[in-house]
XYZ file of C-alpha atoms in Angstrom:
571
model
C -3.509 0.117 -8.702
C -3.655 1.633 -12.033
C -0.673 -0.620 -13.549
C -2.936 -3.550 -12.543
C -5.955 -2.215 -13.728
C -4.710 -1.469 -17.119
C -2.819 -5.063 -17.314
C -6.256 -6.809 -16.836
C -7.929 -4.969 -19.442
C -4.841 -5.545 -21.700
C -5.519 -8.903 -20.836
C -9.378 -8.751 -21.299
C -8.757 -7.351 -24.947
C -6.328 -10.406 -26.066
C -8.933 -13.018 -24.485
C -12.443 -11.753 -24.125
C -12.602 -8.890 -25.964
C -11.066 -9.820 -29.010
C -13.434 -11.385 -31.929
C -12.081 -14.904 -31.817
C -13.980 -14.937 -28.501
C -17.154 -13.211 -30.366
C -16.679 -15.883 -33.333
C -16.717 -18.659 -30.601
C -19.955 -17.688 -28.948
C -21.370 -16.892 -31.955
C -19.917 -20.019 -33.741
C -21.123 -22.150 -30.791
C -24.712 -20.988 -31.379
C -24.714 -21.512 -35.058
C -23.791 -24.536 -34.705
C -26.166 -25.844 -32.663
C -29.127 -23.837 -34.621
C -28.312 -25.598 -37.755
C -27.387 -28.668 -36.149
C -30.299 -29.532 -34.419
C -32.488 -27.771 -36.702
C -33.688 -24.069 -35.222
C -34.812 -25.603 -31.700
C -35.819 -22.173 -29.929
C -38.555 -22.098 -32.953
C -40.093 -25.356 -33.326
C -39.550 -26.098 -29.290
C -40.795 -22.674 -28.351
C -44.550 -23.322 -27.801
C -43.476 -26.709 -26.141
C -41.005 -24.778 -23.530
C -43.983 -22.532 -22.193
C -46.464 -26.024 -21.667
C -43.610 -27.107 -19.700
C -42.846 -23.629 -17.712
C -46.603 -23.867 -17.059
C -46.433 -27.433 -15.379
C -48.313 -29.405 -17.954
C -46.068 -32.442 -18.131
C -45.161 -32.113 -14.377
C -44.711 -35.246 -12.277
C -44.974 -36.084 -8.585
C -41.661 -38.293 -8.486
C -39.750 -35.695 -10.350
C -36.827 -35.031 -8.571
C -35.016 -31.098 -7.511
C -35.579 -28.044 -5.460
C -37.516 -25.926 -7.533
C -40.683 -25.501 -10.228
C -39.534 -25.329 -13.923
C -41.216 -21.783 -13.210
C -39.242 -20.862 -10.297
C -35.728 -22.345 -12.003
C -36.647 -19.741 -14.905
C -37.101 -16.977 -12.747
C -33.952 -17.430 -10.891
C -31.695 -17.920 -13.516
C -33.784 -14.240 -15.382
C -32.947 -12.829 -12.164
C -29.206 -13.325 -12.543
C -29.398 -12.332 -15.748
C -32.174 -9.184 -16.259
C -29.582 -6.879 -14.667
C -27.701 -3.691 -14.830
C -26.916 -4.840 -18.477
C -30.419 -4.250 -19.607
C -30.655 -0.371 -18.382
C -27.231 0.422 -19.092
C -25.745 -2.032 -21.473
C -27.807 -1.099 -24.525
C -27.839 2.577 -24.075
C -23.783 2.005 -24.249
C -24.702 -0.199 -27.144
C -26.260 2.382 -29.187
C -24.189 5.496 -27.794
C -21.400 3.138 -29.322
C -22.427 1.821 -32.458
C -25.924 3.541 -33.369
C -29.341 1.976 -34.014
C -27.552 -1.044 -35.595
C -26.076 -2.513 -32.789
C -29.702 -3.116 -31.162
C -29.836 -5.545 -34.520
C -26.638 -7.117 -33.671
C -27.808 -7.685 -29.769
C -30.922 -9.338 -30.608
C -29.040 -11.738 -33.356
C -26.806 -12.707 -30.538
C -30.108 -13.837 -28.260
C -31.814 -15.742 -31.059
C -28.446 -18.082 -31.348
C -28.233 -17.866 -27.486
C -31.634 -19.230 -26.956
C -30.020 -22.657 -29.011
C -26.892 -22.480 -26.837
C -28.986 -21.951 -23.746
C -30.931 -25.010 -24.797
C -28.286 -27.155 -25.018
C -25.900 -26.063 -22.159
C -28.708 -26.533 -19.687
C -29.791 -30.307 -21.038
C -26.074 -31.316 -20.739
C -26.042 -30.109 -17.449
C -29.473 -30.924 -15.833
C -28.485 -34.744 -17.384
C -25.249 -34.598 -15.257
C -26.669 -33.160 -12.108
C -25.287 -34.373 -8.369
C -27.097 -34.120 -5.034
C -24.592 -32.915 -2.087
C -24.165 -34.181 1.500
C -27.129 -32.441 2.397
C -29.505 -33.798 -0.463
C -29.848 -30.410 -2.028
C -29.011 -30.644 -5.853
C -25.585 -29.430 -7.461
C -25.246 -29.356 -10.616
C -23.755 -26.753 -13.642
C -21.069 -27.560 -16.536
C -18.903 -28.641 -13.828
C -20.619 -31.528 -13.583
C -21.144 -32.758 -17.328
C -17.580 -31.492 -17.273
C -16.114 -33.996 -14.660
C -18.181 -36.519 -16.326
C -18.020 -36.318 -19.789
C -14.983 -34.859 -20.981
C -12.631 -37.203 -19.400
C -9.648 -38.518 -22.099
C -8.781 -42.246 -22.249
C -5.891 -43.452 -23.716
C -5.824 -46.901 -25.223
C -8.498 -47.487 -23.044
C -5.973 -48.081 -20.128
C -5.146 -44.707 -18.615
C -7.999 -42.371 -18.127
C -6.548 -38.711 -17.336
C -9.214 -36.988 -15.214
C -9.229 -33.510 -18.026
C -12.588 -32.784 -17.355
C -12.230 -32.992 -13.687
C -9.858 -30.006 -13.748
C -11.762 -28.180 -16.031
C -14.859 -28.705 -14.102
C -12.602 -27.303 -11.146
C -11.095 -23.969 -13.575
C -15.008 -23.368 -14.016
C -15.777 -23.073 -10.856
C -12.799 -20.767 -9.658
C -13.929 -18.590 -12.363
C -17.875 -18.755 -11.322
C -16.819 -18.076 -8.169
C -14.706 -14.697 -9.374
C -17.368 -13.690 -11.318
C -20.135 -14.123 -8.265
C -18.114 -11.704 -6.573
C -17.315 -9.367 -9.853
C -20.143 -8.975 -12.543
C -22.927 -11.274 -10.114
C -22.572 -8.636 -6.996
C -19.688 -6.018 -6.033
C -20.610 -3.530 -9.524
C -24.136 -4.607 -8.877
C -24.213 -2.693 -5.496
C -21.970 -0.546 -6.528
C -24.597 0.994 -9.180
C -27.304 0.620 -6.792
C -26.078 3.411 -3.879
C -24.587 5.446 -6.633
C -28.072 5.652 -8.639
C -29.674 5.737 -5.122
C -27.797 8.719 -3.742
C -28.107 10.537 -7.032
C -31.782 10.593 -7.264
C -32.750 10.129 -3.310
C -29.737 11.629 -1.662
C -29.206 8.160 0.046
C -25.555 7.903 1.523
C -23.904 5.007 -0.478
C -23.193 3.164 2.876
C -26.957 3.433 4.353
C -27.911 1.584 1.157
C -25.568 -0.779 1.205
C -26.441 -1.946 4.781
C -30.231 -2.343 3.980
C -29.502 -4.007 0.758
C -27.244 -6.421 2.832
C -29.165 -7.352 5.511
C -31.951 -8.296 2.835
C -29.569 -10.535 0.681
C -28.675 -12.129 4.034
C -31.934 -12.798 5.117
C -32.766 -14.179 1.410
C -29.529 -16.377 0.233
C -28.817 -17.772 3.656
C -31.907 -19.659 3.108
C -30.188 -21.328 0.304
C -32.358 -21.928 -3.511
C -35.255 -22.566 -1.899
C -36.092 -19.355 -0.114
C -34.209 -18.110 -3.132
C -36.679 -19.137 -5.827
C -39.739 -18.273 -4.058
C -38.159 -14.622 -3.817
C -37.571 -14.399 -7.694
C -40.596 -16.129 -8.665
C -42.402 -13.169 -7.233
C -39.537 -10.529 -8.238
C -39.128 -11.307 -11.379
C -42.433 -10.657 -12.516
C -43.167 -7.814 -10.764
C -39.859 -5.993 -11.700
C -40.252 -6.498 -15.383
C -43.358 -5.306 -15.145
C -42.824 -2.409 -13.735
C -40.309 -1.807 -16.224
C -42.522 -2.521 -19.462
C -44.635 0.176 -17.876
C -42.411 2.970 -17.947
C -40.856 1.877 -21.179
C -43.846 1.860 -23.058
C -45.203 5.173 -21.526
C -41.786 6.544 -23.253
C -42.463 4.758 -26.625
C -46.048 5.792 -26.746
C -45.508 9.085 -26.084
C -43.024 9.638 -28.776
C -45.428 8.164 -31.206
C -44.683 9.474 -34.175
C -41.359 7.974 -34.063
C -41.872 4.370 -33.795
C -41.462 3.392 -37.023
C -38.251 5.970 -37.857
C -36.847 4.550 -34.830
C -37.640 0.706 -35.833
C -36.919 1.703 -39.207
C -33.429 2.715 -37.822
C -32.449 -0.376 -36.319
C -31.831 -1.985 -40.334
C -31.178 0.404 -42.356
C -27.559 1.345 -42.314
C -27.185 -2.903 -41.217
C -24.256 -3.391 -42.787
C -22.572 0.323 -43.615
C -22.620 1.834 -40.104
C -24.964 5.103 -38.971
C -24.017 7.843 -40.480
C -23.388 11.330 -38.112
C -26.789 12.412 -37.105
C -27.167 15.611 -34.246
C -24.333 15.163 -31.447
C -23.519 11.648 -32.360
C -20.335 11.571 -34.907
C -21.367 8.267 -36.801
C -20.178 4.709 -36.112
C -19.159 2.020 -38.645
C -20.000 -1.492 -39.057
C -17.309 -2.876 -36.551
C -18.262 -0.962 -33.722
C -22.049 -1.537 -34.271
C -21.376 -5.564 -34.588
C -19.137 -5.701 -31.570
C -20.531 -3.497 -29.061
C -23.990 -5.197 -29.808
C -22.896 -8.896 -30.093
C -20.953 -7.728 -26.557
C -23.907 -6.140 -24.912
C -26.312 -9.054 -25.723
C -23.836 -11.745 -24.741
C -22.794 -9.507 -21.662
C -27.069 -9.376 -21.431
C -28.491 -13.090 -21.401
C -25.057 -14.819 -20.503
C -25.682 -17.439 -23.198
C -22.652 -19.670 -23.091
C -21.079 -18.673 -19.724
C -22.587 -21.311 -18.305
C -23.826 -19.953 -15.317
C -27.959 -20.293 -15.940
C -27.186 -24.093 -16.643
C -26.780 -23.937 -12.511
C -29.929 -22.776 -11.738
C -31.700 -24.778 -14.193
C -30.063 -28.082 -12.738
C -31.786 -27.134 -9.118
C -35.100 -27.970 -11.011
C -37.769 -30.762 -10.865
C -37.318 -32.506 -14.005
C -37.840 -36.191 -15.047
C -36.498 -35.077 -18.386
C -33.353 -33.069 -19.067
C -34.546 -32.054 -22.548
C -37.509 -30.435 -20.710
C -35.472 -27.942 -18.781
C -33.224 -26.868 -21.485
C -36.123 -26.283 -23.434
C -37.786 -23.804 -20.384
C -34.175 -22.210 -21.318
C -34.845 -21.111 -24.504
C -37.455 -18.859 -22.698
C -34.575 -17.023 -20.855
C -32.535 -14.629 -24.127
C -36.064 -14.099 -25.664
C -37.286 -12.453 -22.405
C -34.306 -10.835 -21.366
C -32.927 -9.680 -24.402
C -35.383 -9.763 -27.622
C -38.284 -8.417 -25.071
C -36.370 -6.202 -22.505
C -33.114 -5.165 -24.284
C -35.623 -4.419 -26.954
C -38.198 -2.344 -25.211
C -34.650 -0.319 -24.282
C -33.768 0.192 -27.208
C -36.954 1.663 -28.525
C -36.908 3.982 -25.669
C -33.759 5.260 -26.376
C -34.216 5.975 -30.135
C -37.858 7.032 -30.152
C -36.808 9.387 -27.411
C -34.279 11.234 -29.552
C -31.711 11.619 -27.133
C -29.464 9.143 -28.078
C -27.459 11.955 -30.609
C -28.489 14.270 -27.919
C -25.628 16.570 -26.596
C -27.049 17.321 -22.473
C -25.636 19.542 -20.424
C -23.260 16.815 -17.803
C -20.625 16.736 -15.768
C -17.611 15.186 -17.541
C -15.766 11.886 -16.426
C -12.296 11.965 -17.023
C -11.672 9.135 -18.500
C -13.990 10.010 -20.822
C -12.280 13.064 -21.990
C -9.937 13.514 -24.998
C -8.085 16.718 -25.795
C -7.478 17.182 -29.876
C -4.914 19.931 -30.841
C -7.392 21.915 -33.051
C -10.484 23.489 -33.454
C -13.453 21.523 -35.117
C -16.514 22.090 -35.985
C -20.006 20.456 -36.139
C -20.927 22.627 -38.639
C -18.415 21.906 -41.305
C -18.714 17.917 -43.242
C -14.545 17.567 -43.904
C -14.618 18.269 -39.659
C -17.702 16.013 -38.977
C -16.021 13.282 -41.002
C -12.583 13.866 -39.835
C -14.012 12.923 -36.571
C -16.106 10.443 -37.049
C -12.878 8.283 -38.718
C -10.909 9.750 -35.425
C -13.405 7.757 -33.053
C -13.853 4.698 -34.951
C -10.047 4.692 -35.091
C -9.189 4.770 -39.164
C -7.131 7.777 -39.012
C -6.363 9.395 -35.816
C -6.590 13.237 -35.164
C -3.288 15.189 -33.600
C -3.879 15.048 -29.596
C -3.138 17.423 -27.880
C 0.114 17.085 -24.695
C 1.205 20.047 -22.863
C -0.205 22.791 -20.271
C -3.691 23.222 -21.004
C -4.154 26.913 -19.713
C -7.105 27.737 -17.905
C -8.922 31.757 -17.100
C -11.856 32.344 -15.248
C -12.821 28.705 -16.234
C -12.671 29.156 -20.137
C -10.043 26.912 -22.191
C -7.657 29.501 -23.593
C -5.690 27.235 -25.604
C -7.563 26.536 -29.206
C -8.460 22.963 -28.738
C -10.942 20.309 -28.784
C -12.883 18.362 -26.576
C -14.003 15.327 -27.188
C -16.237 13.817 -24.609
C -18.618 10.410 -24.267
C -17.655 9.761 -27.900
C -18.966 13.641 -28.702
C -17.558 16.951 -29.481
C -18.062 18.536 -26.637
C -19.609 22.222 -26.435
C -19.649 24.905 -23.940
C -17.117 23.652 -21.624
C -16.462 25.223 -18.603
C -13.690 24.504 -16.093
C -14.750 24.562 -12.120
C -13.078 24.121 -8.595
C -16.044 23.856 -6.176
C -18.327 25.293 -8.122
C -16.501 27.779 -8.992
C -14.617 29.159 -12.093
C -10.855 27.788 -12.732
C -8.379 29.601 -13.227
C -4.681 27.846 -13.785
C -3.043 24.784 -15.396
C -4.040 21.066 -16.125
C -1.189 18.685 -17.002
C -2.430 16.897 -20.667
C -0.622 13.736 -22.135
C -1.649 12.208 -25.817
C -4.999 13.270 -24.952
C -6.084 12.770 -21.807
C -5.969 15.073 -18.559
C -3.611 13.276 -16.008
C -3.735 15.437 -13.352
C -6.490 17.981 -12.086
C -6.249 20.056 -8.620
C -8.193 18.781 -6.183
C -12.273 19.219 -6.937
C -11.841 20.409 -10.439
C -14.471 19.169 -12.859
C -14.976 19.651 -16.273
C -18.515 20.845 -17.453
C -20.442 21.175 -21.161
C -22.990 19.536 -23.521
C -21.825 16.228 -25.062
C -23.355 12.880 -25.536
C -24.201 10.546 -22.395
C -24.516 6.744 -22.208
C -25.021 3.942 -19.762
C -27.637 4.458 -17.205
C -27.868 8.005 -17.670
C -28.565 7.884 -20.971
C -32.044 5.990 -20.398
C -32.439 8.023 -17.637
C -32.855 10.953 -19.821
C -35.046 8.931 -22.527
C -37.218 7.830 -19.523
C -37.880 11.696 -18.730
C -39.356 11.871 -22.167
C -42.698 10.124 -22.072
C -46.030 10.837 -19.937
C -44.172 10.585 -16.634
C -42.145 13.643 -17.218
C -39.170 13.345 -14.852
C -40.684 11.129 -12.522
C -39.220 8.641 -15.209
C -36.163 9.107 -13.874
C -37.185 7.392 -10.677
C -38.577 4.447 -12.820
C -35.146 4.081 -13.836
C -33.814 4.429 -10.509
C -35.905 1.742 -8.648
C -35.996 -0.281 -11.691
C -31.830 -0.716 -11.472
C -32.092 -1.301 -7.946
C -34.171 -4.360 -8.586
C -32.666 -5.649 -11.688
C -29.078 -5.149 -10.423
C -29.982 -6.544 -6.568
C -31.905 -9.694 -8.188
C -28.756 -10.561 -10.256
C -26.646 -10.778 -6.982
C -29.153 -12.757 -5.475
C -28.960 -15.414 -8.108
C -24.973 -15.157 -8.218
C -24.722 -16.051 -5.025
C -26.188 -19.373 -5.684
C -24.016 -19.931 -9.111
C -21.392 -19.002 -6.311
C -22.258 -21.618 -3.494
C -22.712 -24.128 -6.209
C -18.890 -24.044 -7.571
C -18.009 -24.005 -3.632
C -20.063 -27.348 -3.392
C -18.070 -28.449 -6.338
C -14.707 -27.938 -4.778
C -14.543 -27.750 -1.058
C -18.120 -29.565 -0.543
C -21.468 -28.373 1.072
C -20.171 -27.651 4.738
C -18.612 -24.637 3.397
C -21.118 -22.909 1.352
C -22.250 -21.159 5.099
C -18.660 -19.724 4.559
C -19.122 -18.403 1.281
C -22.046 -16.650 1.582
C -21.092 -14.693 4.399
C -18.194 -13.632 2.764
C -20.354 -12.674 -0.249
C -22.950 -10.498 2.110
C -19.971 -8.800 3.636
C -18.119 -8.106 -0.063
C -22.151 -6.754 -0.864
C -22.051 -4.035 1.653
C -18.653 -3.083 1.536
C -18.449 -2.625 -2.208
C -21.240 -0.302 -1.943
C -19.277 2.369 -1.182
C -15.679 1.383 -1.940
C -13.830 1.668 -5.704
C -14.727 -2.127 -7.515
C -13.074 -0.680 -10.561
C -10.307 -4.031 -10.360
C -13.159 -6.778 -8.994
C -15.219 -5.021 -12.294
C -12.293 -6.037 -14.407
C -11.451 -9.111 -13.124
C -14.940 -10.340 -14.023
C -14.540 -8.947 -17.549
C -11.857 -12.115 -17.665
C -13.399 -14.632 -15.791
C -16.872 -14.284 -18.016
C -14.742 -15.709 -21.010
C -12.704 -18.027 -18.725
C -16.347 -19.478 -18.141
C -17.681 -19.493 -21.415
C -14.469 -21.511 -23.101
C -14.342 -24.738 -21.481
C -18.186 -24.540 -21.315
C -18.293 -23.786 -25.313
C -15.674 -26.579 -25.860
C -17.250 -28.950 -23.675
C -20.627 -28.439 -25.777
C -19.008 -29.010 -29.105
C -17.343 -32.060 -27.774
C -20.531 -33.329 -26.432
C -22.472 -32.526 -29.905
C -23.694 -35.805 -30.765
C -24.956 -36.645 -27.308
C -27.074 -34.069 -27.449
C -28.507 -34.855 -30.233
C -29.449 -38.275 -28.940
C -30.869 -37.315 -25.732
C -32.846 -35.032 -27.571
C -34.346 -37.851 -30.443
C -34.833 -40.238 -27.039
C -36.978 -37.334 -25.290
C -39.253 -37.084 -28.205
C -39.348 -41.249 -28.478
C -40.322 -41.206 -24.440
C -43.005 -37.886 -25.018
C -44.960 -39.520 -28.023
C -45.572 -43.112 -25.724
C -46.312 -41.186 -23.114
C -48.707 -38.732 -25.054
C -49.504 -40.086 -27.927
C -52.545 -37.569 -28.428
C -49.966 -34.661 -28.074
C -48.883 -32.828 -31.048
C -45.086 -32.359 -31.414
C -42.620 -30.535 -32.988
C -40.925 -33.631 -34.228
C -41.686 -36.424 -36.944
């Protein structure tokens, strides 16, 4: 299990973890900004007329209200990412990264833009007359190669078909099994909840909610949507406000060391430029999904006479999920303070790094020793051996690093109790523990925890924690609602409609189970299958440049007849 855990993140590191795949994205979006001249500006007033229904038509064909379209594809997207995603963001890379995170939404809202025009243009209805469309479809269409103009190989057929085996992997990995995976674990943590109970009520609501197919769908997030974000503004600005006097430090924060890296500042060690520019181009991509191509499949479900018109309620989607709710996080976690926080925590092992000497917070050489340590410049000594245990106290004089944090006052317990005995340590890390030993201390956190703490810090005390809580339970359950569809739409692709029934009873059953079952592989499998997405979508978009830009000109040619009292954003 391990061996094939570690080969898939191997793998994940060489495809999409490595910065040819962050140039690409990032590249792609560029592009497009430049190319068609900063669309998610000059379009953005347009977009919300059009969310709004102004333009609307009676014969327009689809399943769903620009409105409702939006909200879906939000719901697949305002997820765990948003709660846990930045706060490993900045525990990573500092205030920077939050920088980084909402560059990578401005160029997403062009991508966005033009992935769901190409897309909502090349749209099918099934056997059933329910619409199925996504980059599958311009894909099959469009990208086709001719040869001499006698032989015509089919190219984008099969990469329409590679698509959708990877959206249907990642419906089942990042779009549900982690989802309720978080869900029971934040739910038994603060409620007590057994994992299992949860999952069962969680399933039995999906069921009731995706069997209905996007219909029942969209009129769930239309109203969900909303409602959870919110509730979530709420508590995030009850955090912000409280901590006042740190607004403009903390927005301050966010530019000022832009381009050198934060220095070491209470627990946290410092991070350089590298780590702030990938883990926040990562989180925000990871965030709004601009590229993947999975939004494009909900937005092709819409009632549209105009392509242009839905990929321009698109450019709606990054600004709200990242620039407004990845940003609100952000502020919460550095007005808060705890951030470079050490709290007192249980340690996760694979978290845990064992150096063969004693540092100190206290001394600069040590503080900068470490900080080059953890953004890998020049490694410390780790430690391999017996690490020898009394009465729970280390007696050997190391280091622990923890959660990217020199750890302090670590204790050593079986069941509660004090440890006494020996731990097996190789290069670093503890590879075997007796059964129920746990390591204890003050170090930094991240993920969800981490803005669970910051939430404690505002006007709710630690009721914020339950903010948190209910607030990951909706994000993360809305995102598997909307998977499913991206899910029974690549089924539709390959097998046809008569088996999407199929699919999403598999998909409720994978819901429940994962809830209390180890996803750590599905999780990781995803991790390749997002970039396996994204890179015959991205290509297929660059191919397709040109046409893009002409459906665009003729959509402002059509809107000026049509209104020629209405001011536009183009000549």
């Amino acid at each position: 299990m391990q061996q094939i855990n570690d080969f898939l993140i191997t793998l994940h590191n060489y495809i999409g973890g490595n910065y040819w795949f962050i140039f690409l994205l990032l590249g792609t979006g560029t592009f497009f900004t430049v190319y068609l001249r900063f669309p998610q500006i000059r379009y953005f007033r347009h977009a919300i007329k059009i969310v709004k229904g102004k333009y609307d038509k009676s014969t327009d064909k689809g399943d769903t209200s620009h409105f409702q379209a939006l909200a879906t594809a939000l719901s697949g997207t305002v997820g765990t990412g948003n709660i846990a995603g930045v706060a490993l963001a900045v525990h990573l890379g500092g205030p920077a990264a939050i920088f980084w995170m909402l560059l990578t939404a401005f160029l997403g809202m062009c991508t966005k833009f033009v992935e769901v025009t190409l897309s909502h243009k090349y749209r099918d209805f099934d056997e059933k007359g329910m619409v199925a469309g996504g980059p599958m479809y311009y894909m099959k269409k469009r990208l086709n190669i001719s040869i001499k103009n006698r032989y015509r190989i089919k190219t984008g057929y099969w990469m329409g078909g590679f698509f959708a085996v990877a959206t249907i992997l990642s419906s089942f990995g990042s779009g549900s099994l982690p989802q309720i995976n978080s869900i029971s674990n934040s739910v038994f943590a603060t409620f007590g909840i057994k994992h299992v109970i949860t999952g069962a009520i969680m399933a039995f609501f999906l069921a009731l909610i995706i069997i209905g197919g996007i219909k029942r769908i969209a009129k769930v997030t239309e109203r969900l949507v909303p409602f959870m974000a919110i509730f979530y503004f709420v508590g995030a600005l009850a955090v912000i406000l409280f901590n006042y006097q740190n607004i403009i430090p903390s927005f301050a924060s966010i530019f000022l060391d832009l381009f050198t890296g934060t220095a070491a500042t209470g627990g946290f060690l410092g991070a350089g430029f590298a780590f702030a520019f990938n883990q926040g181009v990562n989180r925000g991509l990871f965030s709004n999904e601009s590229g993947q191509g999975s939004a494009p499949i909900a937005h092709a479900a819409a009632k549209a006479h105009e392509p242009v018109s839905e990929g321009m309620v698109a450019i709606l989607e990054p600004f709200i999920d990242t620039i407004i709710i990845c940003f609100l996080t952000g502020l919460v976690l550095l007005s808060s303070g705890v951030w470079k926080e050490k709290l007192p925590n249980q340690f996760q092992k694979t978290d845990i790094e064992v150096l063969t000497a004693h540092y100190s917070e206290n001394k600069p050489s040590d503080v900068s020793r470490l900080e080059n340590h953890l953004n890998q410049t020049a490694r410390l000594p780790l430690f391999s051996g017996k690490l020898d245990i009394k009465d729970g106290q280390l007696q050997e004089n190391v280091s622990i690093i923890h959660a990217r944090s020199l750890a302090s006052e670590v204790v050593v317990l079986e069941s509660g109790q004090p440890f006494t005995g020996r731990i097996d340590v190789v290069n670093g890390k503890v590879t075997t523990t007796p059964y129920n030993v746990t390591f204890r201390g003050n170090s930094l956190i991240h993920s969800a925890p981490l803005t669970t703490a910051a939430f404690s810090k505002s006007f709710f005390g630690d009721f914020g924690k339950y903010i948190v809580s209910i607030g990951l339970l909706l994000f993360a359950f809305s995102t598997s609602i909307a998977w499913s569809y991206y899910g029974d739409r690549a089924v539709t692709y390959l097998f046809g409609a008569n088996y999407v029934l199929i699919y999403r009873i598999v998909f409720v059953i994978a819901f429940f189970f994962a809830s209390f079952t180890d996803t750590t592989i599905i999780w990781n499998v995803s991790l390749l299958t997002v970039a396996f997405m994204a890179i015959p979508n991205l290509f297929g978009l660059l191919v397709l440049h040109r046409e893009v830009k002409s459906t665009i000109k003729g959509y402002w040619k059509g809107f000026r007849q049509e209104y020629p009292d209405e001011k536009t954003p183009e000549k």
